[in-house]
Tab-separated table of C-alpha atoms and ligand atoms in Angstrom:
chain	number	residue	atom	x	y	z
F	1	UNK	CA	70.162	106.186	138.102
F	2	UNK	CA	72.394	103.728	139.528
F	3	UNK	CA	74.882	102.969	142.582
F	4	UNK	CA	78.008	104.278	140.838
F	5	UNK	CA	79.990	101.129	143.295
F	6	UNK	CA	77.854	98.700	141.582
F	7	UNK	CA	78.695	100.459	138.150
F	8	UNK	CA	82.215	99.474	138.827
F	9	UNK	CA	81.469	96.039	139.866
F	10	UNK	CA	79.365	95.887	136.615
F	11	UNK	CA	82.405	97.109	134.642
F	12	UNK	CA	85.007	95.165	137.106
F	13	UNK	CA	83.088	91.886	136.048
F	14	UNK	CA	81.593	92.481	132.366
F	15	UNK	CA	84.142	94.865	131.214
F	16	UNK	CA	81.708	97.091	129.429
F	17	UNK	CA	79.141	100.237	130.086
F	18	UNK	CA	76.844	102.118	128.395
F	19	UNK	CA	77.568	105.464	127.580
F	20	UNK	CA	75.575	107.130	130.144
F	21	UNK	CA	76.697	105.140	132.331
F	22	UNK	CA	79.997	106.307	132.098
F	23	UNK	CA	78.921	109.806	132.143
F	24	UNK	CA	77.013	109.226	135.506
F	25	UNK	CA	80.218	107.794	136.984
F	26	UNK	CA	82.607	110.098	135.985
F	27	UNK	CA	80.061	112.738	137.152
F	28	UNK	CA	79.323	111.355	140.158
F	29	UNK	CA	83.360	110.227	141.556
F	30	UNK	CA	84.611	111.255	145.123
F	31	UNK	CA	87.557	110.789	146.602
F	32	UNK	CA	85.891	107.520	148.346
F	33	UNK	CA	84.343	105.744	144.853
F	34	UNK	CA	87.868	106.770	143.059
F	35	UNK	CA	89.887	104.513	146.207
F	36	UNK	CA	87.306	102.148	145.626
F	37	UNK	CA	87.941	102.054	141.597
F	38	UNK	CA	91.497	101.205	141.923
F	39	UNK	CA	91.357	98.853	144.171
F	40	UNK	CA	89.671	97.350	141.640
F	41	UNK	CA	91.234	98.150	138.678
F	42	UNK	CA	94.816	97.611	140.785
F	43	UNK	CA	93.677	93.702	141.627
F	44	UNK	CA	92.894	92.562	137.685
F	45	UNK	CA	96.062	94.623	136.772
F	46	UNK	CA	97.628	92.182	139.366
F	47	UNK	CA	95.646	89.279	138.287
F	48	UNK	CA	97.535	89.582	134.372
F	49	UNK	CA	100.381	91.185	134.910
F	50	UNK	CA	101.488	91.028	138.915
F	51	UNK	CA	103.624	93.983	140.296
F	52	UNK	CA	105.533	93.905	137.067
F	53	UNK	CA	105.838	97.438	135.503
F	54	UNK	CA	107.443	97.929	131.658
F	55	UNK	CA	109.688	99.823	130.318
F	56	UNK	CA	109.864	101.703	126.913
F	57	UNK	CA	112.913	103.338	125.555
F	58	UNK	CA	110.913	106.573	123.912
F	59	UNK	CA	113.131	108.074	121.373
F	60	UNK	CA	111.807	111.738	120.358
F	61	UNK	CA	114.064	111.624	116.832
F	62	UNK	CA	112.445	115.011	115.217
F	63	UNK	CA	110.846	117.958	116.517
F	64	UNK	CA	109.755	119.281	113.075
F	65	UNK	CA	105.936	119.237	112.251
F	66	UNK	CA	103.808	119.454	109.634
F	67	UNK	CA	100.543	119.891	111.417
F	68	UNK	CA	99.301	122.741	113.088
F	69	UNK	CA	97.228	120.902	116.104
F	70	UNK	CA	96.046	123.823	118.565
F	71	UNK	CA	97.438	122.458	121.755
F	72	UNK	CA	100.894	121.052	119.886
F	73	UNK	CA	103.864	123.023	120.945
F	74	UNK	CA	105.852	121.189	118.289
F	75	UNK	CA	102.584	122.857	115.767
F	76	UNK	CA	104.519	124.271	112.531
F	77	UNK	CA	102.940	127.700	113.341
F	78	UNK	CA	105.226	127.903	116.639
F	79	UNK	CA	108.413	129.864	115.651
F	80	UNK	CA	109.472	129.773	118.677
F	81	UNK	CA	109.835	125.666	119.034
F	82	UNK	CA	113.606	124.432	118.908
F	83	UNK	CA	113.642	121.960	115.893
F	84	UNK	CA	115.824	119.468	115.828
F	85	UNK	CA	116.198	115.604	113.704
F	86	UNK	CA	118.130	112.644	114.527
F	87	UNK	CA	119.810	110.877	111.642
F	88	UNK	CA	119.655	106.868	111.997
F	89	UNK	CA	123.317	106.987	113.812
F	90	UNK	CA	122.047	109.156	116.719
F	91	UNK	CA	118.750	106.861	116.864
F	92	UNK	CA	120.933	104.070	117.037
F	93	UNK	CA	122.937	105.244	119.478
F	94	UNK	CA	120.036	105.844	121.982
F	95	UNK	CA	119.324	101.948	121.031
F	96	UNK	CA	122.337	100.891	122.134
F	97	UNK	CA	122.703	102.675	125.679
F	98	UNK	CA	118.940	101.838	126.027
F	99	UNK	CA	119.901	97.598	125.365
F	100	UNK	CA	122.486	97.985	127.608
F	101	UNK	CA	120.458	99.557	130.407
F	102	UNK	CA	117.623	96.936	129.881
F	103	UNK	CA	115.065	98.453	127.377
F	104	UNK	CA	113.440	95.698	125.234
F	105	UNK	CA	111.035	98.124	123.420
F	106	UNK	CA	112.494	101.571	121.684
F	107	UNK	CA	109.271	104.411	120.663
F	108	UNK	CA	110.213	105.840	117.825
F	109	UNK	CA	108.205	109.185	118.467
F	110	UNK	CA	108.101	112.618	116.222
F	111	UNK	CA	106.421	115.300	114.794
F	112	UNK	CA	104.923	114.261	110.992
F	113	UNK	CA	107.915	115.332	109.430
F	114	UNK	CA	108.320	115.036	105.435
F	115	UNK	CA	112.314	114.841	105.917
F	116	UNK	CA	111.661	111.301	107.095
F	117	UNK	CA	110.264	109.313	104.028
F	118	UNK	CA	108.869	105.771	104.169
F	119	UNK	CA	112.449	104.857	103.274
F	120	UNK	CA	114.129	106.407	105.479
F	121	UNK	CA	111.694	105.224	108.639
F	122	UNK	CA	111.678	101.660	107.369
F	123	UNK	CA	115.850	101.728	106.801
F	124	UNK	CA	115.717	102.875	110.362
F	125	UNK	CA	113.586	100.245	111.941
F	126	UNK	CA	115.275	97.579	109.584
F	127	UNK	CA	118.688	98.518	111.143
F	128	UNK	CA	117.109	98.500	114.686
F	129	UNK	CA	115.276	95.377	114.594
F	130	UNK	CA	118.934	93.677	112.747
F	131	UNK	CA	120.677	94.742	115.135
F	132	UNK	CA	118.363	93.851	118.107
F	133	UNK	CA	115.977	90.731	116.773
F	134	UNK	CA	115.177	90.163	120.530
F	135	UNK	CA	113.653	93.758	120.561
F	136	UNK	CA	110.206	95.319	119.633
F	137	UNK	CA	109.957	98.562	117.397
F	138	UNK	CA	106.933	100.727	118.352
F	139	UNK	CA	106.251	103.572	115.478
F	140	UNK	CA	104.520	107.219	116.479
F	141	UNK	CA	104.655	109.019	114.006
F	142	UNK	CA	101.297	110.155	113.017
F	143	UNK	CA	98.791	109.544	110.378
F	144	UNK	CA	99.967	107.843	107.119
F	145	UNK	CA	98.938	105.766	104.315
F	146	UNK	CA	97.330	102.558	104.942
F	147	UNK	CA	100.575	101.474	102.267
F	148	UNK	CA	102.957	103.520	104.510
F	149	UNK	CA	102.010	101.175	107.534
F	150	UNK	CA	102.264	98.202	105.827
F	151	UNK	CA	106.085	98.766	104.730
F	152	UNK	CA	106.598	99.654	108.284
F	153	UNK	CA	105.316	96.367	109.020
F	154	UNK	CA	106.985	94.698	106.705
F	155	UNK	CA	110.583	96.105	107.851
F	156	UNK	CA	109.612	95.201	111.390
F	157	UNK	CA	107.921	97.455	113.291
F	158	UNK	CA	105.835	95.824	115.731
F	159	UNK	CA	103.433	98.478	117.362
F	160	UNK	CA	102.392	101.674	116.449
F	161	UNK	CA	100.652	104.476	118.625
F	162	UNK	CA	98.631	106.798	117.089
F	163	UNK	CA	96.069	108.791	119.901
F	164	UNK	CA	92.676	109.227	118.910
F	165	UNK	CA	93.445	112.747	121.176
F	166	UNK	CA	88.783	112.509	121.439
F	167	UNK	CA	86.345	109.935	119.989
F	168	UNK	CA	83.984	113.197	119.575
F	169	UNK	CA	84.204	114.409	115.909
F	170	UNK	CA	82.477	117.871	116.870
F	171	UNK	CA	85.230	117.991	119.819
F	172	UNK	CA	88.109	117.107	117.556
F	173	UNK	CA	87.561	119.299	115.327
F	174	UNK	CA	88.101	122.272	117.882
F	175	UNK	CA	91.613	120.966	118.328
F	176	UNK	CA	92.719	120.353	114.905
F	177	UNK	CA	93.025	122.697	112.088
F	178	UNK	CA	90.562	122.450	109.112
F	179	UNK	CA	92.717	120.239	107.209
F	180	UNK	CA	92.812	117.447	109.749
F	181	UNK	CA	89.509	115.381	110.394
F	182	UNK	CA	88.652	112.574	112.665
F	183	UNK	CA	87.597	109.814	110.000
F	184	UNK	CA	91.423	110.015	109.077
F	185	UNK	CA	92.741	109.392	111.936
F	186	UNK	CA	90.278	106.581	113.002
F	187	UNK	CA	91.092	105.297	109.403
F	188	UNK	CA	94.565	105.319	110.206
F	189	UNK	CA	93.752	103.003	113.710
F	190	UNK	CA	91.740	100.413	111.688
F	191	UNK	CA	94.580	100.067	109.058
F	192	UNK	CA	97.086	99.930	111.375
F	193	UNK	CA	95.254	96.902	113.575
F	194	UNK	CA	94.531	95.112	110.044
F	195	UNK	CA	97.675	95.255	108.768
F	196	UNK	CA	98.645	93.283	112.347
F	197	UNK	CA	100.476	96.037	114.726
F	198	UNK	CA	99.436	96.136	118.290
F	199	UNK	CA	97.725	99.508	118.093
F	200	UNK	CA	97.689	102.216	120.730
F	201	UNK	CA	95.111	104.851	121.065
F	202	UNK	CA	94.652	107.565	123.987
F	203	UNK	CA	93.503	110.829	124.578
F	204	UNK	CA	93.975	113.474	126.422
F	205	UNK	CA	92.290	114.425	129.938
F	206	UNK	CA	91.051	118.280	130.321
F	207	UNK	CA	91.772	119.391	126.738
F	208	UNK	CA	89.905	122.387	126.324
F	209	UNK	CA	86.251	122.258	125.374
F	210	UNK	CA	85.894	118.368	126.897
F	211	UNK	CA	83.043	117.393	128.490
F	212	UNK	CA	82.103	114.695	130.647
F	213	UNK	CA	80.306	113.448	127.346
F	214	UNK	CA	83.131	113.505	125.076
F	215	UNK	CA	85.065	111.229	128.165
F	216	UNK	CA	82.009	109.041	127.919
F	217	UNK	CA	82.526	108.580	123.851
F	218	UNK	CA	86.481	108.031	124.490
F	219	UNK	CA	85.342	104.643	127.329
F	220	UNK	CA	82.607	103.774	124.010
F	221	UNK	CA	85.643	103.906	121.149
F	222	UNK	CA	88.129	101.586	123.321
F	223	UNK	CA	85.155	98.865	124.395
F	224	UNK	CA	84.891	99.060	120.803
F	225	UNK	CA	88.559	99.320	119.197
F	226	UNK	CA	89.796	97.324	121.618
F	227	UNK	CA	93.306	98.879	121.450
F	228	UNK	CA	96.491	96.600	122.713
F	229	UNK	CA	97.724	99.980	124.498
F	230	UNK	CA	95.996	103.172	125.168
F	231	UNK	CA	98.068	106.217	126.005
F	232	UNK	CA	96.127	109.315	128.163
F	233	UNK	CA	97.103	112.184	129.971
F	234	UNK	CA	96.370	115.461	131.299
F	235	UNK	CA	96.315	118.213	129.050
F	236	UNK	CA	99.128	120.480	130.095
F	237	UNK	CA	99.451	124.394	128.085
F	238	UNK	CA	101.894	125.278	125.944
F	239	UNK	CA	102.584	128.948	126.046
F	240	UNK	CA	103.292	129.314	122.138
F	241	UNK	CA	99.779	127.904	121.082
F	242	UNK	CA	96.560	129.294	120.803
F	243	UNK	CA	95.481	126.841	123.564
F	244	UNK	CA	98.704	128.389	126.168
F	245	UNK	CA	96.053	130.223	128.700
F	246	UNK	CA	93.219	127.525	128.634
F	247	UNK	CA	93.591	125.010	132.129
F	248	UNK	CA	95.291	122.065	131.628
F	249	UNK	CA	93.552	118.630	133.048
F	250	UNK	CA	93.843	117.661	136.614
F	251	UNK	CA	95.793	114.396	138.437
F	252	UNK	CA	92.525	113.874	139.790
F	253	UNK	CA	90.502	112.966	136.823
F	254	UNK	CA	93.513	111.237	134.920
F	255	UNK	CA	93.393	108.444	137.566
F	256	UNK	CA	89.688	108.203	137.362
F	257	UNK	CA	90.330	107.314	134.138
F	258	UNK	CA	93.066	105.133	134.048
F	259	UNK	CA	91.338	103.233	136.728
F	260	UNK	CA	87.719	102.657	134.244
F	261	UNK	CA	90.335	101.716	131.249
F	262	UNK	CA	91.632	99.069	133.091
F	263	UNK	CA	88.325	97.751	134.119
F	264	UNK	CA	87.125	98.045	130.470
F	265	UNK	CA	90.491	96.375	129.177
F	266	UNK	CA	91.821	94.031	131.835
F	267	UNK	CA	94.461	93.556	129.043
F	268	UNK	CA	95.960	96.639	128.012
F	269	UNK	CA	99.220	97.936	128.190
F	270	UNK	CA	98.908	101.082	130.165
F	271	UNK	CA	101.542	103.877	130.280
F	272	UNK	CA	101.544	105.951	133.531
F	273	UNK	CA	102.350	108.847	131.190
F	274	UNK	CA	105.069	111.780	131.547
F	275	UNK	CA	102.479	114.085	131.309
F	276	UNK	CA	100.839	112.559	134.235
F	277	UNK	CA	104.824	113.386	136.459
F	278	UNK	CA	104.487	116.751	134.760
F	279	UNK	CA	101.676	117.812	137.230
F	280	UNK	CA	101.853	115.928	140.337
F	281	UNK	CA	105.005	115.087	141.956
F	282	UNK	CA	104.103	111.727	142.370
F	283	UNK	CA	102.325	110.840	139.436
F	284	UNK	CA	103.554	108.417	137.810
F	285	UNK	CA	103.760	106.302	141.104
F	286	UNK	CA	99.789	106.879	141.526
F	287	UNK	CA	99.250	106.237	137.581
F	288	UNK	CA	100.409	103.016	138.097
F	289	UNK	CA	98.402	102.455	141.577
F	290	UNK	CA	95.170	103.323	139.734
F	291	UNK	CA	96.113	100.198	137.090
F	292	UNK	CA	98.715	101.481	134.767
F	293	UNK	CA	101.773	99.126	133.863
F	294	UNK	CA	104.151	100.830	131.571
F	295	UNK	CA	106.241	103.425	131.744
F	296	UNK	CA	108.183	105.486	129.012
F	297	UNK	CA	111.577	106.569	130.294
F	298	UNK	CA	113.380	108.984	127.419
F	299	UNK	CA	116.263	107.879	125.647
F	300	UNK	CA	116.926	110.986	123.436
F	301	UNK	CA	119.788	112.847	123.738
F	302	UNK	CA	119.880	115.986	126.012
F	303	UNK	CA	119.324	118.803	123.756
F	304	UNK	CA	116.715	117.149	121.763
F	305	UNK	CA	114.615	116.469	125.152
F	306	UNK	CA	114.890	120.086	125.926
F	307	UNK	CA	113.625	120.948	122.250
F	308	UNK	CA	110.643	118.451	122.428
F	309	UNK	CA	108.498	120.275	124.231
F	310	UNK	CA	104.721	119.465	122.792
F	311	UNK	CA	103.567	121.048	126.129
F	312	UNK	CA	105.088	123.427	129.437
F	313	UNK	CA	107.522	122.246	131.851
F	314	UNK	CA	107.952	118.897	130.030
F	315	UNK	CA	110.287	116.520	132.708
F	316	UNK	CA	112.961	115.983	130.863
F	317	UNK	CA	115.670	114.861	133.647
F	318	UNK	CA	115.643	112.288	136.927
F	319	UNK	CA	113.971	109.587	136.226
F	320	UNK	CA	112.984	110.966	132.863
F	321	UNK	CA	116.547	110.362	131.519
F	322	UNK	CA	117.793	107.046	131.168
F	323	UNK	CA	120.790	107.798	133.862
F	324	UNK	CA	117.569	108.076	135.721
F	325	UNK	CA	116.169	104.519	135.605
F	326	UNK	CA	118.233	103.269	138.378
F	327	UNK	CA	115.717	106.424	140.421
F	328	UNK	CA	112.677	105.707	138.673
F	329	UNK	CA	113.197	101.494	139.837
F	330	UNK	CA	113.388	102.948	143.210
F	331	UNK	CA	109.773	104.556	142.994
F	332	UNK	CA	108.215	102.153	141.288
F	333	UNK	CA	109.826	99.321	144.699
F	334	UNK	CA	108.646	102.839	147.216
F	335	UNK	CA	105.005	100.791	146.133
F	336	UNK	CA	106.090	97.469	145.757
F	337	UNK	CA	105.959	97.404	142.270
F	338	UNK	CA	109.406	96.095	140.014
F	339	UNK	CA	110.538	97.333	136.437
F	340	UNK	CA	111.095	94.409	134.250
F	341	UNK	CA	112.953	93.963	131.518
F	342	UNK	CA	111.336	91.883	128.883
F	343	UNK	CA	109.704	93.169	125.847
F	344	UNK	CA	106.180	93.225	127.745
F	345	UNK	CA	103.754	92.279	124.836
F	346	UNK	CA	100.225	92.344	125.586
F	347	UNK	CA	98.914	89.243	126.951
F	348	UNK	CA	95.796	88.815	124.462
F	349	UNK	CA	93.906	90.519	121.545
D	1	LIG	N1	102.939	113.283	115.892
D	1	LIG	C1	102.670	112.063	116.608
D	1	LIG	C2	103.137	112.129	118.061
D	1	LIG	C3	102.499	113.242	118.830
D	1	LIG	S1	103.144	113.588	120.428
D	1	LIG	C4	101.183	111.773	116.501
D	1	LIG	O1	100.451	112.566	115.944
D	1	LIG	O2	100.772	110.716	116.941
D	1	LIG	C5	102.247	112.433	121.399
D	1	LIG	C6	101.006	112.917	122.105
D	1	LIG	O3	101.266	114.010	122.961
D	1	LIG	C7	99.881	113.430	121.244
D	1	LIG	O4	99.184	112.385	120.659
D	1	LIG	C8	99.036	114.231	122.241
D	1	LIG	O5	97.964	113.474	122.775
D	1	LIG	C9	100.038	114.578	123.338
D	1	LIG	N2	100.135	116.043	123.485
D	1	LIG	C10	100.414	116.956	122.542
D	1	LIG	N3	100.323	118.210	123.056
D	1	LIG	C11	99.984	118.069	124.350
D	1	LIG	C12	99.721	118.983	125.418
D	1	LIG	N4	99.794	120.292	125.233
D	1	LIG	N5	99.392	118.469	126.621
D	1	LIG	C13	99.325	117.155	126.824
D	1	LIG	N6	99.544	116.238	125.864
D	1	LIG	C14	99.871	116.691	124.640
């Protein structure tokens, strides 16, 4: 077909591919065209957003699920998952040790858990964003009502994430259980971008069943969403799912990735995920070398980041932790990047 270097340069300078194009180039990656991908995707990273790397305070605040996704280990079918909720006191409390260690943003993140009504999430974010006006709320906390966003909204919340998890209907539905279907959640991404959040999407890289197809549709839904933030990372087993002896995804192709979502979003707000310093030692330092530029630190309290585990051998200390910024600063300088402290809104959209 093509020169997959000129591919990039093509994507580097028009910020869009066909599909088979994509599917050619993630076929056809080395070593050699993935160096010479994020040297790309590193200099327009550069270009909008320097060295700078943000922070997000993630606050895991329940563990309870009512879904049953197949590679979930917080799926309601797992006995064996610790279950835990945070009442708005202990999420408030993570707030206030995350303000004083710099975090501008605070992830509300859970399981879809009934307990937590509309009231009770839009109470929460109400106190949050009363308490700190200078900070941004970012919901993720599944699919909902178009009229569940919009109180959300309305009390303040200012992002929401919501992962696609694969553009691929046929795919999707090999991960989900019957009673959860793609149109919903793509539904649910439309609404939320109407109603005025910055949206996040993502997916996850090596899930089982993927092909290099289903990739190619996940590069088509962004050029065409055009999400503020997109969130990806390996798939990693969980032992306690019907997915716990597939492989999970690899480093390797993670990067790739990262690297042609930069290209395709010069833009975006791009977590070098924990999932991503779950299987390589070093990560989240190369996520952010092949064009990421946020990172998610946890802010929950210690036995509720040992109970969240939606996958094996979740990090959930160093620079995980919050006492662990001070160590994650230090790797993030190791490659001359800096963690900053402002709220870190996307530059345009
Ligand atoms: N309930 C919320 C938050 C889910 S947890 C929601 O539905 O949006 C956040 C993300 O973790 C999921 O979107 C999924 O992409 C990822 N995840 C879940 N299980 C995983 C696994 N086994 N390996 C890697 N990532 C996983």
């Amino acid at each position: 077909m093509n020169d997959p270097k000129e591919l990039i340069e093509r994507l580097n300078d028009e910020h869009s591919l066909s599909k088979e194009e994509y599917i050619f180039l993630i076929q056809n990656r080395t070593p050699e065209l993935s160096d010479y991908l994020f040297e790309r995707s590193r200099k327009l990273r550069e270009l909008y957003y320097g060295k700078n790397v943000f922070i997000r305070g993630l606050i895991e605040f329940t563990s309870y699920c009512k879904n049953d996704c197949l590679y979930c280990g917080l799926r309601r079918s797992n006995k064996n998952a610790g279950r835990y909720r945070l009442n708005e006191n202990d999420i408030l409390s993570c707030c206030d040790m995350g303000y004083k260690l710099g975090f501008r943003t605070f992830v509300l993140q859970g399981g879809e858990d009934p307990y937590f009504t509309d009231d009770k999430i839009t109470k929460t974010v109400y106190a949050i964003k009363s308490r700190y006006p200078d900070c941004a709320v970012t919901l993720s906390i599944g699919e909902k009502s178009r009229e569940s966003y919009q109180a959300f909204f309305d009390a303040g919340a200012d992002r929401y994430l919501l992962r696609h998890e694969t553009a691929s209907p046929v795919h999707y539905a090999k991960l989900h259980p019957a009673d959860m279907d793609y149109e919903n959640r793509i539904r649910c991404l439309y609404d939320l971008k109407d109603i005025g959040f910055q949206v996040g999407c993502g997916f996850m890289v090596g899930s089982p069943y993927q092909t290099v197809e289903n990739l190619a549709n996940d590069m088509m839904f962004l050029q065409k969403f055009r999400p503020h933030m997109v969130g990806i990372g390996p798939f990693i087993p969980q032992h306690d799912t019907p997915f716990g002896n597939e492989n999970g995804g690899t480093a390797e192709l993670t990067l790739f990735m990262l690297g042609l979502i930069r290209l395709a979003l010069p833009f975006v707000l791009l977590p070098s995920t924990t999932a991503l310093g779950t299987i390589h030692p070093t990560g989240r330092e190369q996520g952010i070398l092949a064009g990421a530029n946020v990172v998610m630190p946890n802010l929950s309290p210690e036995e509720a980041r040992r109970k969240y585990m939606i996958y094996d051998n979740k990090l959930n200390t160093g620079a995980e932790s919050a006492n662990g910024l001070a160590s994650l600063c230090k790797k993030m300088e190791s490659i001359g990047y800096r963690i900053v402290t402002d709220r870190g809104d996307c530059k345009k959209y």
